[in-house]
Short mmCIF file of N, CA and C in Angstrom, two decimals:
data_model
loop_
_atom_site.label_atom_id
_atom_site.label_comp_id
_atom_site.label_asym_id
_atom_site.label_seq_id
_atom_site.Cartn_x
_atom_site.Cartn_y
_atom_site.Cartn_z
N MET E 1 18.33 53.40 4.91
CA MET E 1 17.50 53.00 6.04
C MET E 1 18.20 51.84 6.75
N SER E 2 18.28 51.91 8.04
CA SER E 2 18.92 50.84 8.81
C SER E 2 17.97 49.66 8.97
N THR E 3 18.56 48.50 9.16
CA THR E 3 17.76 47.30 9.36
C THR E 3 17.88 46.84 10.81
N HIS E 4 16.88 46.08 11.22
CA HIS E 4 16.81 45.55 12.58
C HIS E 4 16.57 44.06 12.51
N SER E 5 17.17 43.35 13.41
CA SER E 5 16.97 41.91 13.50
C SER E 5 15.73 41.63 14.34
N ILE E 6 14.84 40.80 13.82
CA ILE E 6 13.67 40.40 14.61
C ILE E 6 13.56 38.88 14.63
N ARG E 7 12.98 38.40 15.71
CA ARG E 7 12.66 36.99 15.86
C ARG E 7 11.19 36.91 16.25
N VAL E 8 10.44 36.17 15.47
CA VAL E 8 9.03 35.97 15.75
C VAL E 8 8.69 34.50 15.56
N THR E 9 7.61 34.10 16.18
CA THR E 9 7.07 32.76 15.94
C THR E 9 5.77 32.96 15.19
N ILE E 10 5.70 32.41 13.99
CA ILE E 10 4.51 32.53 13.16
C ILE E 10 3.91 31.15 12.97
N ASN E 11 2.69 31.00 13.43
CA ASN E 11 1.99 29.71 13.32
C ASN E 11 2.84 28.56 13.86
N GLY E 12 3.53 28.82 14.97
CA GLY E 12 4.31 27.80 15.64
C GLY E 12 5.72 27.60 15.10
N ARG E 13 6.10 28.36 14.07
CA ARG E 13 7.43 28.22 13.48
C ARG E 13 8.26 29.47 13.75
N ALA E 14 9.51 29.27 14.14
CA ALA E 14 10.40 30.38 14.42
C ALA E 14 10.87 31.02 13.12
N HIS E 15 10.89 32.34 13.10
CA HIS E 15 11.38 33.11 11.96
C HIS E 15 12.33 34.17 12.46
N GLU E 16 13.45 34.33 11.77
CA GLU E 16 14.39 35.42 12.04
C GLU E 16 14.56 36.19 10.75
N ALA E 17 14.62 37.51 10.87
CA ALA E 17 14.77 38.32 9.66
C ALA E 17 15.41 39.65 10.00
N GLN E 18 15.98 40.25 8.97
CA GLN E 18 16.47 41.62 9.03
C GLN E 18 15.42 42.47 8.32
N VAL E 19 14.87 43.45 9.02
CA VAL E 19 13.81 44.27 8.42
C VAL E 19 14.13 45.75 8.59
N GLU E 20 13.64 46.55 7.66
CA GLU E 20 13.74 47.98 7.81
C GLU E 20 12.79 48.42 8.92
N GLY E 21 13.14 49.47 9.60
CA GLY E 21 12.33 49.96 10.71
C GLY E 21 10.93 50.39 10.31
N ARG E 22 10.73 50.74 9.06
CA ARG E 22 9.44 51.22 8.59
C ARG E 22 8.56 50.13 7.97
N LEU E 23 9.05 48.88 7.92
CA LEU E 23 8.30 47.79 7.30
C LEU E 23 7.09 47.42 8.15
N LEU E 24 5.93 47.42 7.53
CA LEU E 24 4.70 47.03 8.23
C LEU E 24 4.67 45.53 8.48
N LEU E 25 4.05 45.14 9.57
CA LEU E 25 3.93 43.72 9.88
C LEU E 25 3.20 42.99 8.76
N SER E 26 2.16 43.59 8.20
CA SER E 26 1.43 42.95 7.10
C SER E 26 2.35 42.67 5.92
N ASP E 27 3.21 43.60 5.57
CA ASP E 27 4.13 43.41 4.46
C ASP E 27 5.18 42.35 4.78
N PHE E 28 5.65 42.32 6.02
CA PHE E 28 6.60 41.28 6.43
C PHE E 28 5.95 39.91 6.34
N LEU E 29 4.74 39.78 6.87
CA LEU E 29 4.07 38.48 6.87
C LEU E 29 3.81 37.99 5.45
N ARG E 30 3.34 38.87 4.59
CA ARG E 30 3.03 38.49 3.21
C ARG E 30 4.29 38.29 2.37
N GLY E 31 5.16 39.31 2.35
CA GLY E 31 6.30 39.30 1.44
C GLY E 31 7.48 38.51 1.91
N ASP E 32 7.89 38.72 3.14
CA ASP E 32 9.09 38.08 3.65
C ASP E 32 8.83 36.67 4.16
N ALA E 33 7.74 36.48 4.90
CA ALA E 33 7.47 35.19 5.51
C ALA E 33 6.55 34.30 4.66
N GLY E 34 5.88 34.87 3.66
CA GLY E 34 5.08 34.07 2.73
C GLY E 34 3.68 33.72 3.18
N TYR E 35 3.16 34.39 4.18
CA TYR E 35 1.80 34.12 4.66
C TYR E 35 0.81 35.04 3.95
N THR E 36 0.41 34.63 2.75
CA THR E 36 -0.42 35.48 1.90
C THR E 36 -1.90 35.47 2.28
N GLY E 37 -2.27 34.72 3.31
CA GLY E 37 -3.63 34.81 3.84
C GLY E 37 -3.87 36.12 4.56
N VAL E 38 -2.80 36.83 4.87
CA VAL E 38 -2.91 38.17 5.45
C VAL E 38 -3.22 39.11 4.29
N HIS E 39 -4.43 39.59 4.23
CA HIS E 39 -4.83 40.46 3.12
C HIS E 39 -4.67 41.92 3.50
N VAL E 40 -4.29 42.74 2.55
CA VAL E 40 -4.12 44.17 2.77
C VAL E 40 -5.17 44.88 1.94
N GLY E 41 -6.09 45.54 2.62
CA GLY E 41 -7.17 46.23 1.92
C GLY E 41 -6.97 47.72 1.92
N CYS E 42 -7.16 48.34 3.06
CA CYS E 42 -7.17 49.81 3.12
C CYS E 42 -5.84 50.41 3.54
N GLU E 43 -5.01 49.65 4.22
CA GLU E 43 -3.73 50.11 4.78
C GLU E 43 -3.90 51.25 5.77
N HIS E 44 -5.09 51.36 6.36
CA HIS E 44 -5.37 52.37 7.38
C HIS E 44 -6.00 51.76 8.63
N GLY E 45 -6.15 50.43 8.68
CA GLY E 45 -6.73 49.77 9.83
C GLY E 45 -8.24 49.80 9.89
N VAL E 46 -8.87 50.24 8.83
CA VAL E 46 -10.33 50.41 8.83
C VAL E 46 -11.06 49.13 8.42
N CYS E 47 -10.56 48.44 7.40
CA CYS E 47 -11.31 47.32 6.81
C CYS E 47 -11.19 46.02 7.59
N GLY E 48 -10.08 45.81 8.29
CA GLY E 48 -9.90 44.60 9.09
C GLY E 48 -9.36 43.41 8.35
N ALA E 49 -9.13 43.50 7.05
CA ALA E 49 -8.68 42.35 6.26
C ALA E 49 -7.32 41.82 6.69
N CYS E 50 -6.49 42.67 7.28
CA CYS E 50 -5.12 42.29 7.65
C CYS E 50 -5.00 41.78 9.09
N THR E 51 -6.12 41.53 9.75
CA THR E 51 -6.09 41.14 11.16
C THR E 51 -5.38 39.81 11.37
N VAL E 52 -4.47 39.79 12.32
CA VAL E 52 -3.77 38.59 12.76
C VAL E 52 -3.84 38.56 14.29
N ILE E 53 -3.42 37.47 14.87
CA ILE E 53 -3.37 37.37 16.33
C ILE E 53 -1.91 37.51 16.76
N VAL E 54 -1.63 38.49 17.61
CA VAL E 54 -0.28 38.72 18.14
C VAL E 54 -0.37 38.56 19.65
N ASP E 55 0.33 37.55 20.14
CA ASP E 55 0.33 37.26 21.58
C ASP E 55 -1.09 37.20 22.13
N GLY E 56 -1.99 36.56 21.40
CA GLY E 56 -3.34 36.32 21.86
C GLY E 56 -4.36 37.40 21.56
N LEU E 57 -3.91 38.52 20.98
CA LEU E 57 -4.82 39.64 20.71
C LEU E 57 -4.96 39.87 19.21
N ALA E 58 -6.18 40.18 18.79
CA ALA E 58 -6.41 40.53 17.38
C ALA E 58 -5.78 41.90 17.12
N VAL E 59 -4.96 41.97 16.07
CA VAL E 59 -4.21 43.18 15.75
C VAL E 59 -4.32 43.45 14.25
N ARG E 60 -4.47 44.70 13.88
CA ARG E 60 -4.42 45.10 12.48
C ARG E 60 -2.95 45.16 12.08
N SER E 61 -2.52 44.21 11.27
CA SER E 61 -1.09 44.13 10.94
C SER E 61 -0.63 45.26 10.04
N CYS E 62 -1.56 46.01 9.43
CA CYS E 62 -1.15 47.17 8.62
C CYS E 62 -0.88 48.40 9.49
N LEU E 63 -1.18 48.30 10.78
CA LEU E 63 -0.93 49.41 11.70
C LEU E 63 0.22 49.14 12.66
N MET E 64 0.87 48.00 12.48
CA MET E 64 1.95 47.60 13.37
C MET E 64 3.22 47.41 12.55
N LEU E 65 4.32 47.89 13.06
CA LEU E 65 5.60 47.68 12.40
C LEU E 65 6.13 46.29 12.72
N ALA E 66 6.85 45.71 11.79
CA ALA E 66 7.42 44.38 12.01
C ALA E 66 8.35 44.39 13.22
N VAL E 67 9.11 45.47 13.42
CA VAL E 67 10.03 45.52 14.57
C VAL E 67 9.27 45.50 15.90
N GLN E 68 8.03 45.97 15.90
CA GLN E 68 7.23 45.93 17.12
C GLN E 68 6.82 44.51 17.48
N ALA E 69 6.88 43.61 16.53
CA ALA E 69 6.48 42.22 16.77
C ALA E 69 7.65 41.36 17.25
N ASP E 70 8.84 41.94 17.37
CA ASP E 70 10.00 41.17 17.80
C ASP E 70 9.70 40.42 19.09
N GLY E 71 9.91 39.12 19.07
CA GLY E 71 9.67 38.28 20.23
C GLY E 71 8.24 37.78 20.37
N ALA E 72 7.37 38.18 19.48
CA ALA E 72 5.94 37.84 19.60
C ALA E 72 5.60 36.50 18.95
N ALA E 73 4.49 35.96 19.40
CA ALA E 73 3.88 34.79 18.77
C ALA E 73 2.74 35.30 17.91
N ILE E 74 2.81 35.03 16.62
CA ILE E 74 1.83 35.53 15.66
C ILE E 74 1.09 34.34 15.05
N THR E 75 -0.22 34.47 14.94
CA THR E 75 -1.01 33.46 14.25
C THR E 75 -1.71 34.14 13.08
N THR E 76 -1.56 33.54 11.92
CA THR E 76 -2.28 33.99 10.73
C THR E 76 -3.36 32.96 10.42
N VAL E 77 -4.21 33.26 9.47
CA VAL E 77 -5.28 32.33 9.11
C VAL E 77 -4.72 30.97 8.68
N GLU E 78 -3.52 30.96 8.12
CA GLU E 78 -2.91 29.69 7.71
C GLU E 78 -2.59 28.79 8.91
N GLY E 79 -2.51 29.37 10.10
CA GLY E 79 -2.15 28.60 11.28
C GLY E 79 -3.33 28.10 12.10
N LEU E 80 -4.56 28.33 11.65
CA LEU E 80 -5.72 27.94 12.45
C LEU E 80 -6.12 26.48 12.28
N ALA E 81 -6.19 25.99 11.06
CA ALA E 81 -6.63 24.61 10.84
C ALA E 81 -5.61 23.64 11.43
N ALA E 82 -6.09 22.45 11.79
CA ALA E 82 -5.22 21.41 12.33
C ALA E 82 -4.32 20.86 11.22
N GLU E 83 -3.25 20.20 11.61
CA GLU E 83 -2.31 19.61 10.65
C GLU E 83 -3.02 18.68 9.67
N ASP E 84 -4.04 17.97 10.12
CA ASP E 84 -4.75 17.02 9.25
C ASP E 84 -5.80 17.69 8.37
N GLY E 85 -5.90 19.02 8.45
CA GLY E 85 -6.85 19.75 7.62
C GLY E 85 -8.19 20.03 8.28
N THR E 86 -8.38 19.53 9.49
CA THR E 86 -9.62 19.80 10.21
C THR E 86 -9.71 21.30 10.48
N LEU E 87 -10.84 21.87 10.11
CA LEU E 87 -11.01 23.31 10.27
C LEU E 87 -11.09 23.71 11.74
N HIS E 88 -10.59 24.88 12.04
CA HIS E 88 -10.74 25.50 13.36
C HIS E 88 -12.25 25.75 13.56
N PRO E 89 -12.75 25.76 14.78
CA PRO E 89 -14.18 25.99 15.00
C PRO E 89 -14.71 27.28 14.35
N VAL E 90 -13.91 28.33 14.30
CA VAL E 90 -14.36 29.57 13.65
C VAL E 90 -14.48 29.35 12.15
N GLN E 91 -13.49 28.69 11.56
CA GLN E 91 -13.55 28.41 10.13
C GLN E 91 -14.76 27.53 9.80
N GLN E 92 -15.02 26.54 10.65
CA GLN E 92 -16.15 25.64 10.43
C GLN E 92 -17.47 26.39 10.53
N ALA E 93 -17.59 27.27 11.51
CA ALA E 93 -18.82 28.06 11.65
C ALA E 93 -19.03 28.95 10.44
N MET E 94 -17.97 29.59 9.96
CA MET E 94 -18.09 30.44 8.77
C MET E 94 -18.52 29.60 7.55
N ARG E 95 -17.98 28.42 7.44
CA ARG E 95 -18.35 27.54 6.32
C ARG E 95 -19.80 27.10 6.44
N ASP E 96 -20.16 26.63 7.61
CA ASP E 96 -21.52 26.11 7.82
C ASP E 96 -22.58 27.17 7.63
N GLU E 97 -22.27 28.39 8.01
CA GLU E 97 -23.26 29.48 7.94
C GLU E 97 -23.13 30.32 6.67
N HIS E 98 -22.31 29.85 5.74
CA HIS E 98 -22.11 30.56 4.46
C HIS E 98 -21.67 32.00 4.70
N GLY E 99 -20.68 32.16 5.57
CA GLY E 99 -20.20 33.48 5.96
C GLY E 99 -19.08 34.01 5.10
N LEU E 100 -18.98 33.56 3.87
CA LEU E 100 -17.97 34.10 2.99
C LEU E 100 -18.49 34.07 1.56
N GLN E 101 -17.90 34.89 0.75
CA GLN E 101 -18.26 34.92 -0.65
C GLN E 101 -16.97 35.04 -1.46
N CYS E 102 -16.46 36.24 -1.68
CA CYS E 102 -15.22 36.36 -2.46
C CYS E 102 -14.02 35.93 -1.63
N GLY E 103 -14.10 36.06 -0.30
CA GLY E 103 -13.05 35.61 0.59
C GLY E 103 -12.01 36.64 0.96
N PHE E 104 -12.07 37.83 0.41
CA PHE E 104 -11.02 38.81 0.70
C PHE E 104 -11.03 39.22 2.17
N CYS E 105 -12.20 39.49 2.72
CA CYS E 105 -12.28 39.94 4.12
C CYS E 105 -12.24 38.78 5.11
N THR E 106 -12.48 37.57 4.62
CA THR E 106 -12.67 36.41 5.49
C THR E 106 -11.52 36.15 6.45
N PRO E 107 -10.25 36.16 6.03
CA PRO E 107 -9.19 35.88 7.00
C PRO E 107 -9.19 36.83 8.20
N GLY E 108 -9.40 38.11 7.96
CA GLY E 108 -9.42 39.07 9.06
C GLY E 108 -10.58 38.84 10.01
N ILE E 109 -11.75 38.55 9.46
CA ILE E 109 -12.92 38.27 10.29
C ILE E 109 -12.68 37.00 11.11
N VAL E 110 -12.17 35.98 10.46
CA VAL E 110 -11.88 34.71 11.15
C VAL E 110 -10.89 34.93 12.29
N MET E 111 -9.85 35.72 12.05
CA MET E 111 -8.85 35.94 13.09
C MET E 111 -9.42 36.74 14.26
N THR E 112 -10.26 37.71 13.98
CA THR E 112 -10.90 38.47 15.06
C THR E 112 -11.77 37.55 15.91
N LEU E 113 -12.59 36.74 15.26
CA LEU E 113 -13.47 35.83 16.00
C LEU E 113 -12.67 34.77 16.75
N ALA E 114 -11.57 34.29 16.16
CA ALA E 114 -10.73 33.31 16.84
C ALA E 114 -10.10 33.90 18.09
N ALA E 115 -9.63 35.13 18.00
CA ALA E 115 -9.03 35.78 19.18
C ALA E 115 -10.07 36.03 20.26
N LEU E 116 -11.26 36.38 19.84
CA LEU E 116 -12.32 36.71 20.80
C LEU E 116 -12.90 35.47 21.47
N THR E 117 -13.10 34.41 20.70
CA THR E 117 -13.78 33.23 21.24
C THR E 117 -12.85 32.08 21.54
N GLY E 118 -11.67 32.11 20.99
CA GLY E 118 -10.78 30.96 21.13
C GLY E 118 -11.36 29.75 20.41
N GLY E 119 -12.37 29.99 19.57
CA GLY E 119 -13.03 28.89 18.88
C GLY E 119 -14.03 28.18 19.75
N GLU E 120 -14.21 28.65 20.95
CA GLU E 120 -15.14 28.03 21.88
C GLU E 120 -16.18 29.06 22.29
N HIS E 121 -17.17 28.61 23.05
CA HIS E 121 -18.26 29.49 23.49
C HIS E 121 -17.82 30.24 24.75
N LYS E 122 -17.15 31.39 24.57
CA LYS E 122 -16.58 32.10 25.71
C LYS E 122 -17.04 33.54 25.82
N THR E 123 -17.88 33.99 24.96
CA THR E 123 -18.24 35.40 24.98
C THR E 123 -19.71 35.56 24.61
N SER E 124 -20.18 36.76 24.69
CA SER E 124 -21.60 37.03 24.43
C SER E 124 -21.84 37.37 22.96
N GLN E 125 -23.10 37.27 22.57
CA GLN E 125 -23.51 37.66 21.23
C GLN E 125 -23.18 39.12 20.98
N GLU E 126 -23.39 39.96 21.97
CA GLU E 126 -23.11 41.39 21.81
C GLU E 126 -21.62 41.63 21.54
N ASN E 127 -20.75 40.88 22.23
CA ASN E 127 -19.30 41.07 22.04
C ASN E 127 -18.85 40.66 20.64
N VAL E 128 -19.35 39.52 20.15
CA VAL E 128 -18.90 39.09 18.82
C VAL E 128 -19.46 40.00 17.74
N LEU E 129 -20.69 40.46 17.90
CA LEU E 129 -21.25 41.37 16.90
C LEU E 129 -20.55 42.73 16.94
N ALA E 130 -20.17 43.19 18.11
CA ALA E 130 -19.41 44.44 18.21
C ALA E 130 -18.04 44.28 17.54
N ALA E 131 -17.42 43.13 17.71
CA ALA E 131 -16.11 42.89 17.08
C ALA E 131 -16.22 42.91 15.56
N LEU E 132 -17.34 42.41 15.04
CA LEU E 132 -17.53 42.41 13.59
C LEU E 132 -17.69 43.82 13.03
N SER E 133 -18.07 44.77 13.86
CA SER E 133 -18.27 46.13 13.37
C SER E 133 -16.97 46.75 12.88
N GLY E 134 -15.85 46.17 13.22
CA GLY E 134 -14.56 46.65 12.76
C GLY E 134 -14.09 46.03 11.45
N HIS E 135 -15.00 45.38 10.74
CA HIS E 135 -14.65 44.73 9.47
C HIS E 135 -15.59 45.18 8.37
N ILE E 136 -15.03 45.33 7.20
CA ILE E 136 -15.83 45.70 6.04
C ILE E 136 -15.87 44.52 5.07
N CYS E 137 -17.10 44.15 4.68
CA CYS E 137 -17.31 43.10 3.68
C CYS E 137 -18.21 43.69 2.61
N ARG E 138 -17.79 43.60 1.37
CA ARG E 138 -18.57 44.16 0.28
C ARG E 138 -19.47 43.15 -0.41
N CYS E 139 -19.35 41.87 -0.08
CA CYS E 139 -20.04 40.83 -0.85
C CYS E 139 -21.22 40.17 -0.14
N THR E 140 -21.10 39.90 1.14
CA THR E 140 -22.02 38.95 1.77
C THR E 140 -23.30 39.55 2.32
N GLY E 141 -23.33 40.82 2.61
CA GLY E 141 -24.48 41.37 3.32
C GLY E 141 -24.44 41.04 4.80
N TYR E 142 -23.37 40.42 5.25
CA TYR E 142 -23.06 40.15 6.66
C TYR E 142 -23.93 39.09 7.34
N GLN E 143 -25.03 38.65 6.77
CA GLN E 143 -25.93 37.78 7.52
C GLN E 143 -25.30 36.42 7.86
N GLY E 144 -24.60 35.81 6.92
CA GLY E 144 -23.91 34.55 7.21
C GLY E 144 -22.80 34.74 8.23
N ILE E 145 -22.10 35.85 8.13
CA ILE E 145 -21.03 36.16 9.08
C ILE E 145 -21.63 36.35 10.47
N ARG E 146 -22.74 37.07 10.54
CA ARG E 146 -23.42 37.29 11.83
C ARG E 146 -23.89 35.97 12.43
N ARG E 147 -24.46 35.10 11.60
CA ARG E 147 -24.92 33.79 12.10
C ARG E 147 -23.75 32.99 12.65
N ALA E 148 -22.62 32.99 11.96
CA ALA E 148 -21.43 32.26 12.43
C ALA E 148 -20.95 32.84 13.76
N ALA E 149 -20.92 34.17 13.87
CA ALA E 149 -20.47 34.82 15.10
C ALA E 149 -21.39 34.49 16.26
N ILE E 150 -22.68 34.53 16.01
CA ILE E 150 -23.65 34.22 17.06
C ILE E 150 -23.53 32.77 17.49
N ARG E 151 -23.33 31.90 16.52
CA ARG E 151 -23.13 30.46 16.82
C ARG E 151 -21.91 30.28 17.71
N LEU E 152 -20.84 31.01 17.42
CA LEU E 152 -19.62 30.90 18.22
C LEU E 152 -19.83 31.42 19.63
N ALA E 153 -20.70 32.41 19.77
CA ALA E 153 -20.98 32.95 21.10
C ALA E 153 -21.83 31.98 21.92
N GLY E 154 -22.46 31.03 21.23
CA GLY E 154 -23.27 30.05 21.92
C GLY E 154 -24.67 30.51 22.19
N ASP E 155 -25.05 31.70 21.65
CA ASP E 155 -26.39 32.22 21.82
C ASP E 155 -27.27 31.72 20.68
N ALA E 156 -28.56 31.67 20.91
CA ALA E 156 -29.49 31.28 19.86
C ALA E 156 -29.54 32.37 18.80
N ALA E 157 -29.62 31.94 17.56
CA ALA E 157 -29.65 32.89 16.44
C ALA E 157 -30.90 33.65 16.36
#
């Protein structure tokens, strides 16, 4: 299998690598770049656990090849909090509303909400709840996650 040179910016840091053409972005982020907050659940794009932000858009990294990300700016859950440890508004809302339990699905949900809201009140309750429909959580019953999403939309719960 031939390899390809890629250059990406992950969480503000430049990365260069030689990757096989068939390497998934999720596998590159986890294995090669060391960003293990990218979780791989179904490997079919259904569960949403592998969601990252690529050039401002929420993307299922298990459905994208690493070579397709060449030149892109990628944000993983590790890149959301501030340098001093202050949580991103989405992370804070999830914490405050008890929107996590085992944590496996949490990074993908957080990344989807971060891409949609920018961490600010920029969208409707309907939009954030529709975005959550693309994520599977087996632990929480979704109520804390829904409360956090609604809070981020700026609508009353």
